[in-house]
CSV table of C-alpha atoms in Angstrom, one decimal:
chain,number,residue,atom,x,y,z
N,1,MET,CA,14.5,-95.4,25.0
N,2,SER,CA,13.9,-94.9,21.2
N,3,ASP,CA,10.2,-94.0,21.9
N,4,GLU,CA,11.1,-91.2,24.3
N,5,THR,CA,13.3,-89.5,21.6
N,6,THR,CA,10.4,-89.3,19.0
N,7,PRO,CA,9.6,-85.6,18.5
N,8,ALA,CA,6.0,-84.5,19.4
N,9,THR,CA,5.6,-82.8,16.1
N,10,GLU,CA,5.6,-86.0,14.3
N,11,GLU,CA,2.5,-87.3,16.2
N,12,GLN,CA,-0.5,-87.9,14.0
N,13,LEU,CA,-3.3,-85.6,15.3
N,14,SER,CA,-6.9,-86.6,14.7
N,15,PHE,CA,-9.4,-84.3,13.0
N,16,TRP,CA,-11.0,-83.3,16.4
N,17,ASP,CA,-7.6,-82.6,18.0
N,18,GLU,CA,-6.5,-80.5,15.0
N,19,HIS,CA,-9.7,-78.3,15.0
N,20,ARG,CA,-10.6,-78.3,18.6
N,21,PHE,CA,-10.4,-74.5,19.0
N,22,MET,CA,-12.7,-74.0,16.0
N,23,LEU,CA,-15.1,-76.6,17.4
N,24,LEU,CA,-15.1,-74.9,20.7
N,25,ILE,CA,-16.1,-71.6,19.1
N,26,ILE,CA,-18.8,-73.3,16.9
N,27,GLY,CA,-20.1,-75.2,19.9
N,28,THR,CA,-20.3,-72.1,22.0
N,29,LEU,CA,-22.2,-70.3,19.3
N,30,VAL,CA,-24.6,-73.2,18.8
N,31,ILE,CA,-25.3,-73.3,22.6
N,32,ALA,CA,-25.8,-69.5,22.7
N,33,LEU,CA,-28.2,-69.7,19.7
N,34,VAL,CA,-30.2,-72.5,21.3
N,35,LEU,CA,-30.5,-70.6,24.6
N,36,VAL,CA,-31.5,-67.4,22.9
N,37,SER,CA,-34.1,-69.2,20.8
N,38,VAL,CA,-35.6,-70.9,24.0
N,39,SER,CA,-35.6,-67.5,25.7
N,40,ILE,CA,-37.5,-65.8,22.8
N,41,ILE,CA,-40.0,-68.7,22.7
N,42,ILE,CA,-40.6,-68.4,26.5
N,43,TYR,CA,-40.9,-64.6,26.1
N,44,LYS,CA,-43.6,-65.0,23.4
N,45,VAL,CA,-45.5,-67.9,24.9
N,46,SER,CA,-45.6,-66.7,28.5
N,47,GLY,CA,-47.3,-63.5,27.6
N,48,SER,CA,-44.4,-61.3,28.7
N,49,ALA,CA,-44.2,-59.9,25.2
N,50,GLN,CA,-47.6,-58.4,25.7
N,51,LEU,CA,-46.5,-56.5,28.8
N,52,ASP,CA,-43.3,-55.2,27.3
N,53,LEU,CA,-43.9,-51.6,26.3
N,54,SER,CA,-40.2,-51.2,25.3
N,55,ARG,CA,-41.0,-52.9,22.1
N,56,PRO,CA,-41.0,-50.9,18.8
N,57,GLY,CA,-44.4,-49.3,18.3
N,58,TYR,CA,-45.0,-48.7,22.0
N,59,GLN,CA,-42.7,-45.7,22.6
N,60,SER,CA,-45.7,-43.3,22.6
N,61,VAL,CA,-47.2,-45.1,25.6
N,62,SER,CA,-44.2,-46.6,27.4
N,63,ASN,CA,-43.9,-43.5,29.7
N,64,LYS,CA,-47.6,-43.6,30.6
N,65,VAL,CA,-47.5,-46.7,32.7
N,66,ASP,CA,-49.2,-45.9,36.0
N,67,ARG,CA,-46.5,-46.2,38.7
N,68,THR,CA,-48.4,-44.2,41.4
N,69,ASN,CA,-51.5,-46.3,41.7
N,70,LEU,CA,-50.0,-49.0,43.8
N,71,VAL,CA,-52.2,-51.3,45.9
N,72,THR,CA,-51.6,-51.2,49.6
N,73,ASP,CA,-50.5,-54.5,51.1
N,74,TYR,CA,-52.7,-56.0,53.7
N,75,SER,CA,-50.8,-58.1,56.2
N,76,ALA,CA,-51.5,-61.9,56.2
N,77,PHE,CA,-50.7,-62.0,59.9
N,78,GLY,CA,-52.4,-60.3,62.8
N,79,PRO,CA,-55.6,-60.4,64.8
N,80,VAL,CA,-59.0,-60.6,63.3
N,81,ASN,CA,-61.6,-58.3,64.8
N,82,LYS,CA,-64.1,-55.8,63.7
N,83,ASN,CA,-61.5,-53.0,63.5
N,84,THR,CA,-59.0,-55.1,61.4
N,85,VAL,CA,-61.8,-56.2,59.1
N,86,ASN,CA,-63.0,-52.6,58.7
N,87,ASP,CA,-59.4,-51.6,57.9
N,88,PHE,CA,-59.4,-54.3,55.2
N,89,THR,CA,-62.7,-53.3,53.7
N,90,THR,CA,-61.6,-49.6,53.5
N,91,ILE,CA,-58.5,-50.6,51.5
N,92,TYR,CA,-60.4,-53.1,49.5
N,93,ASP,CA,-63.2,-50.6,48.6
N,94,SER,CA,-60.7,-48.1,47.5
N,95,GLN,CA,-58.8,-50.6,45.3
N,96,ALA,CA,-62.1,-52.0,43.9
N,97,ALA,CA,-63.2,-48.5,42.9
N,98,LYS,CA,-59.9,-48.1,41.1
N,99,ALA,CA,-60.2,-51.4,39.3
N,100,LYS,CA,-63.7,-50.7,38.2
N,101,ALA,CA,-63.1,-47.0,37.3
N,102,VAL,CA,-62.3,-47.8,33.7
N,103,ASP,CA,-64.5,-50.1,31.6
N,104,ALA,CA,-61.5,-51.5,29.9
N,105,PHE,CA,-61.7,-52.8,26.3
N,106,ASN,CA,-65.2,-51.6,25.9
N,107,GLY,CA,-66.6,-50.1,22.7
N,108,ASP,CA,-66.0,-51.5,19.2
N,109,PRO,CA,-63.1,-49.7,17.7
N,110,LEU,CA,-62.5,-52.5,15.2
N,111,ASN,CA,-65.9,-52.1,13.8
N,112,PRO,CA,-65.7,-51.4,10.0
N,113,ALA,CA,-68.0,-48.4,10.5
N,114,VAL,CA,-65.5,-46.9,13.0
N,115,LEU,CA,-62.6,-47.7,10.7
N,116,GLU,CA,-64.5,-46.1,7.9
N,117,PHE,CA,-64.7,-48.8,5.4
N,118,SER,CA,-68.2,-50.2,6.1
N,119,ASP,CA,-70.7,-50.8,3.3
N,120,PRO,CA,-73.0,-47.8,3.3
N,121,THR,CA,-75.8,-49.9,1.9
N,122,ALA,CA,-75.6,-52.3,4.9
N,123,SER,CA,-76.5,-49.5,7.4
N,124,THR,CA,-79.9,-48.9,5.7
N,125,GLU,CA,-81.1,-52.4,6.5
J,1,MET,CA,-66.9,-101.2,16.0
J,2,LYS,CA,-63.6,-99.9,14.5
J,3,ILE,CA,-65.4,-98.9,11.3
J,4,ARG,CA,-68.0,-97.0,13.4
J,5,ILE,CA,-65.2,-95.1,15.2
J,6,ARG,CA,-63.5,-94.3,11.9
J,7,LEU,CA,-66.8,-93.0,10.6
J,8,VAL,CA,-67.3,-90.8,13.6
J,9,LEU,CA,-63.8,-89.5,13.4
J,10,PHE,CA,-64.2,-88.8,9.6
J,11,ALA,CA,-67.5,-87.0,10.3
J,12,MET,CA,-65.9,-84.9,13.0
J,13,ILE,CA,-63.0,-83.9,10.8
J,14,ALA,CA,-65.3,-83.2,7.8
J,15,ALA,CA,-67.6,-81.1,10.1
J,16,SER,CA,-64.7,-79.0,11.4
J,17,LEU,CA,-63.3,-78.4,8.0
J,18,LEU,CA,-66.7,-77.4,6.7
J,19,SER,CA,-67.3,-75.0,9.6
J,20,VAL,CA,-63.9,-73.4,8.9
J,21,PHE,CA,-64.7,-73.1,5.2
J,22,VAL,CA,-68.2,-71.7,5.9
J,23,LEU,CA,-66.8,-69.2,8.5
J,24,LYS,CA,-64.2,-68.0,6.1
J,25,ASN,CA,-66.7,-67.6,3.3
J,26,SER,CA,-69.2,-65.9,5.6
J,27,TYR,CA,-66.6,-63.1,6.3
J,28,ALA,CA,-65.7,-62.9,2.7
J,29,ALA,CA,-69.3,-62.8,1.6
J,30,ASP,CA,-69.8,-59.7,3.8
J,31,LEU,CA,-67.3,-57.8,1.8
J,32,SER,CA,-68.7,-55.9,-1.1
J,33,SER,CA,-66.6,-54.6,-4.0
J,34,ASP,CA,-67.1,-51.1,-2.7
J,35,GLN,CA,-65.7,-52.2,0.7
J,36,ILE,CA,-62.7,-53.8,-0.9
J,37,THR,CA,-62.0,-50.6,-2.8
J,38,ARG,CA,-62.4,-48.6,0.4
J,39,ILE,CA,-60.0,-50.9,2.3
J,40,GLN,CA,-57.4,-50.5,-0.4
J,41,ALA,CA,-57.9,-46.8,-0.7
J,42,ASN,CA,-57.8,-46.2,3.1
J,43,CYS,CA,-55.3,-48.9,3.9
J,44,LEU,CA,-52.7,-46.4,5.3
J,45,SER,CA,-55.2,-44.6,7.6
J,46,ILE,CA,-56.8,-47.9,8.8
J,47,LYS,CA,-53.3,-49.2,9.6
J,48,GLY,CA,-52.6,-46.0,11.5
J,49,SER,CA,-55.8,-46.4,13.6
J,50,LEU,CA,-54.9,-50.1,14.3
J,51,ASN,CA,-51.4,-49.2,15.4
J,52,GLN,CA,-52.8,-46.5,17.8
J,53,LEU,CA,-55.3,-49.0,19.2
J,54,HIS,CA,-52.6,-51.6,19.5
J,55,ALA,CA,-50.5,-49.2,21.6
J,56,SER,CA,-53.3,-47.9,23.7
J,57,ASP,CA,-54.7,-51.4,24.4
J,58,ALA,CA,-51.2,-52.5,25.5
J,59,LEU,CA,-51.0,-49.6,28.0
J,60,LEU,CA,-54.5,-50.5,29.2
J,61,ARG,CA,-53.5,-54.1,29.7
J,62,VAL,CA,-50.4,-53.1,31.7
J,63,ASN,CA,-52.3,-50.6,33.9
J,64,ARG,CA,-55.4,-52.7,34.5
J,65,GLY,CA,-53.5,-55.9,34.8
J,66,GLN,CA,-51.3,-54.6,37.6
J,67,ILE,CA,-54.4,-53.5,39.6
J,68,TYR,CA,-56.2,-56.8,39.0
J,69,GLU,CA,-53.0,-58.8,40.0
J,70,SER,CA,-52.6,-56.7,43.1
J,71,VAL,CA,-56.2,-57.0,44.2
J,72,GLY,CA,-55.9,-60.8,44.0
J,73,THR,CA,-52.5,-61.3,45.6
J,74,LYS,CA,-52.1,-58.3,48.0
J,75,LEU,CA,-55.7,-58.1,49.3
J,76,MET,CA,-57.8,-61.3,48.7
J,77,ASP,CA,-55.0,-63.8,49.3
J,78,SER,CA,-53.6,-61.9,52.3
J,79,PHE,CA,-57.0,-61.5,53.9
J,80,ASN,CA,-57.8,-65.2,53.3
J,81,SER,CA,-54.5,-66.2,54.9
J,82,ARG,CA,-55.1,-64.0,57.9
J,83,LEU,CA,-58.4,-65.7,58.5
J,84,SER,CA,-56.9,-69.1,58.0
J,85,ASN,CA,-54.0,-68.3,60.4
J,86,SER,CA,-56.6,-67.3,63.0
J,87,GLY,CA,-58.4,-70.6,62.5
J,88,LEU,CA,-61.5,-68.9,61.1
J,89,ASP,CA,-63.8,-70.3,58.4
J,90,ASN,CA,-62.8,-68.7,55.1
J,91,LYS,CA,-64.2,-71.2,52.7
J,92,GLY,CA,-66.6,-68.7,51.0
J,93,LEU,CA,-63.9,-66.2,50.5
J,94,VAL,CA,-61.3,-68.7,49.2
J,95,SER,CA,-63.9,-70.0,46.7
J,96,VAL,CA,-64.5,-66.5,45.3
J,97,ALA,CA,-60.7,-65.7,45.3
J,98,ASN,CA,-60.1,-68.9,43.4
J,99,GLU,CA,-62.7,-68.0,40.8
J,100,TYR,CA,-61.2,-64.5,40.6
J,101,GLN,CA,-57.7,-66.0,39.9
J,102,ALA,CA,-59.2,-68.3,37.2
J,103,ALA,CA,-60.9,-65.3,35.6
J,104,LEU,CA,-57.6,-63.4,35.8
J,105,THR,CA,-55.8,-66.3,34.0
J,106,THR,CA,-58.5,-66.3,31.3
J,107,PHE,CA,-58.1,-62.6,30.9
J,108,ARG,CA,-54.3,-62.9,30.5
J,109,MET,CA,-54.7,-65.7,27.8
J,110,ASP,CA,-57.5,-63.9,26.0
J,111,TYR,CA,-55.6,-60.7,25.9
J,112,GLN,CA,-52.6,-62.5,24.5
J,113,ALA,CA,-54.7,-64.1,21.8
J,114,TYR,CA,-56.2,-60.7,20.9
J,115,GLU,CA,-52.9,-59.0,20.8
J,116,GLN,CA,-51.4,-61.7,18.6
J,117,GLN,CA,-54.4,-61.5,16.3
J,118,LEU,CA,-54.2,-57.7,16.1
J,119,SER,CA,-50.5,-57.8,15.4
J,120,ALA,CA,-51.1,-60.4,12.6
J,121,THR,CA,-53.8,-58.1,11.1
J,122,ILE,CA,-51.5,-55.1,11.1
J,123,ARG,CA,-48.9,-57.2,9.3
J,124,ILE,CA,-51.3,-58.0,6.4
J,125,ASP,CA,-50.9,-55.8,3.3
J,126,CYS,CA,-54.5,-54.5,2.9
J,127,THR,CA,-53.8,-53.0,-0.5
J,128,LYS,CA,-52.9,-56.5,-1.9
J,129,ASP,CA,-55.1,-58.7,0.2
J,130,PRO,CA,-58.2,-56.8,1.5
J,131,THR,CA,-60.3,-59.9,2.1
J,132,THR,CA,-57.7,-61.6,4.3
J,133,PHE,CA,-57.2,-58.4,6.1
J,134,HIS,CA,-60.9,-58.0,6.7
J,135,ASN,CA,-61.2,-61.6,8.0
J,136,ALA,CA,-58.3,-61.1,10.3
J,137,LEU,CA,-59.8,-57.8,11.5
J,138,GLU,CA,-63.1,-59.5,12.3
J,139,ASP,CA,-61.3,-62.2,14.3
J,140,ALA,CA,-59.4,-59.5,16.3
J,141,ARG,CA,-62.7,-57.7,16.9
J,142,THR,CA,-64.3,-60.9,18.3
J,143,LYS,CA,-61.2,-61.5,20.5
J,144,ARG,CA,-61.3,-57.9,21.8
J,145,SER,CA,-64.9,-58.4,22.7
J,146,THR,CA,-64.0,-61.5,24.7
J,147,VAL,CA,-61.3,-59.6,26.6
J,148,HIS,CA,-64.0,-57.0,27.5
J,149,ASP,CA,-66.2,-59.9,28.8
J,150,ASP,CA,-63.3,-61.1,30.9
J,151,VAL,CA,-62.9,-57.6,32.4
J,152,THR,CA,-66.7,-57.6,33.3
J,153,HIS,CA,-66.3,-61.0,35.0
J,154,LEU,CA,-63.3,-59.8,37.0
J,155,ASN,CA,-65.3,-56.7,38.2
J,156,GLN,CA,-68.1,-59.0,39.1
J,157,TYR,CA,-65.8,-61.2,41.2
J,158,ILE,CA,-64.4,-58.1,42.9
J,159,ASP,CA,-68.0,-57.3,44.0
J,160,ASP,CA,-68.6,-60.9,44.9
J,161,TYR,CA,-65.6,-61.0,47.2
J,162,ARG,CA,-66.8,-57.8,48.9
J,163,SER,CA,-70.2,-59.5,49.5
J,164,ALA,CA,-68.4,-62.5,50.9
J,165,VAL,CA,-66.5,-60.3,53.3
J,166,ASN,CA,-69.8,-58.9,54.5
J,167,ASP,CA,-71.2,-62.4,55.0
J,168,PHE,CA,-68.1,-63.4,56.9
J,169,MET,CA,-68.3,-60.3,59.1
J,170,LEU,CA,-72.0,-61.0,59.9
J,171,ASN,CA,-71.2,-64.6,60.8
J,172,PHE,CA,-68.1,-63.6,62.8
J,173,GLU,CA,-70.1,-61.1,64.9
J,174,ARG,CA,-72.8,-63.6,65.5
J,175,VAL,CA,-70.4,-66.3,66.6
J,176,THR,CA,-68.1,-64.1,68.7
J,177,GLY,CA,-70.8,-61.7,69.9
J,178,LYS,CA,-68.3,-58.8,69.4
J,179,ASN,CA,-69.3,-55.3,68.3
């Protein structure tokens, strides 16, 4: 009977009970930071960063992504005969020509001579 | 036996450290005082050129990459699956398609390495540290050349797959006797 009449305010709260709201906020922030860090690591390691033209420094080219040059799908199901194979080769030849149209990453733009700081005496050798 | 293994390990570590040292110095040795002065004087314009190249190469990677990805998944894989679904022998085509996919993976990784190296080069202050800048630039140059080699390999596999389709067709017509 005497136990039931003890006021709740007199109860001794532990440190965790007293600060649980603050701990909840801190815990939420820590989890969010961990998840964001993991996301950034995956973004960088997976190579997605290299394909992301919305990054700073790429604004000049971000609107030049070719969205019209889409490859036609060839169905994985259907009959195989001379006509269907010819259809495939027509599509394939067209796409192969597009793929090989540009000799990508050719040349030597990082050559000191191109960047105009080569040693002029070296070129005479 | 343990001593021998330790000796071999020591020799390997020493050799790799030496090669790194020699490589670093070989780049540094290429730089004359005149070149260092030029790098420092033209630092801003060199950085401008590198930034432009960085952006144009990124665009090239996206545009070329999507064509290469599509050729692999939408054409090669689909055609191989159709032949497989019809119970036809597609081993030759699958083999070339697998090599193409491996080359595509190498292209992705090499481009990533090149892009990271070029970004690191751009971040170096060439007025304060022209030698480090030059070394980083040479590294980026080598990596860009590797990416170009990868593109050449991919184009070669595209041609190889086309030849494999021709071979398949000849064999198919011979077996089925269809025109």
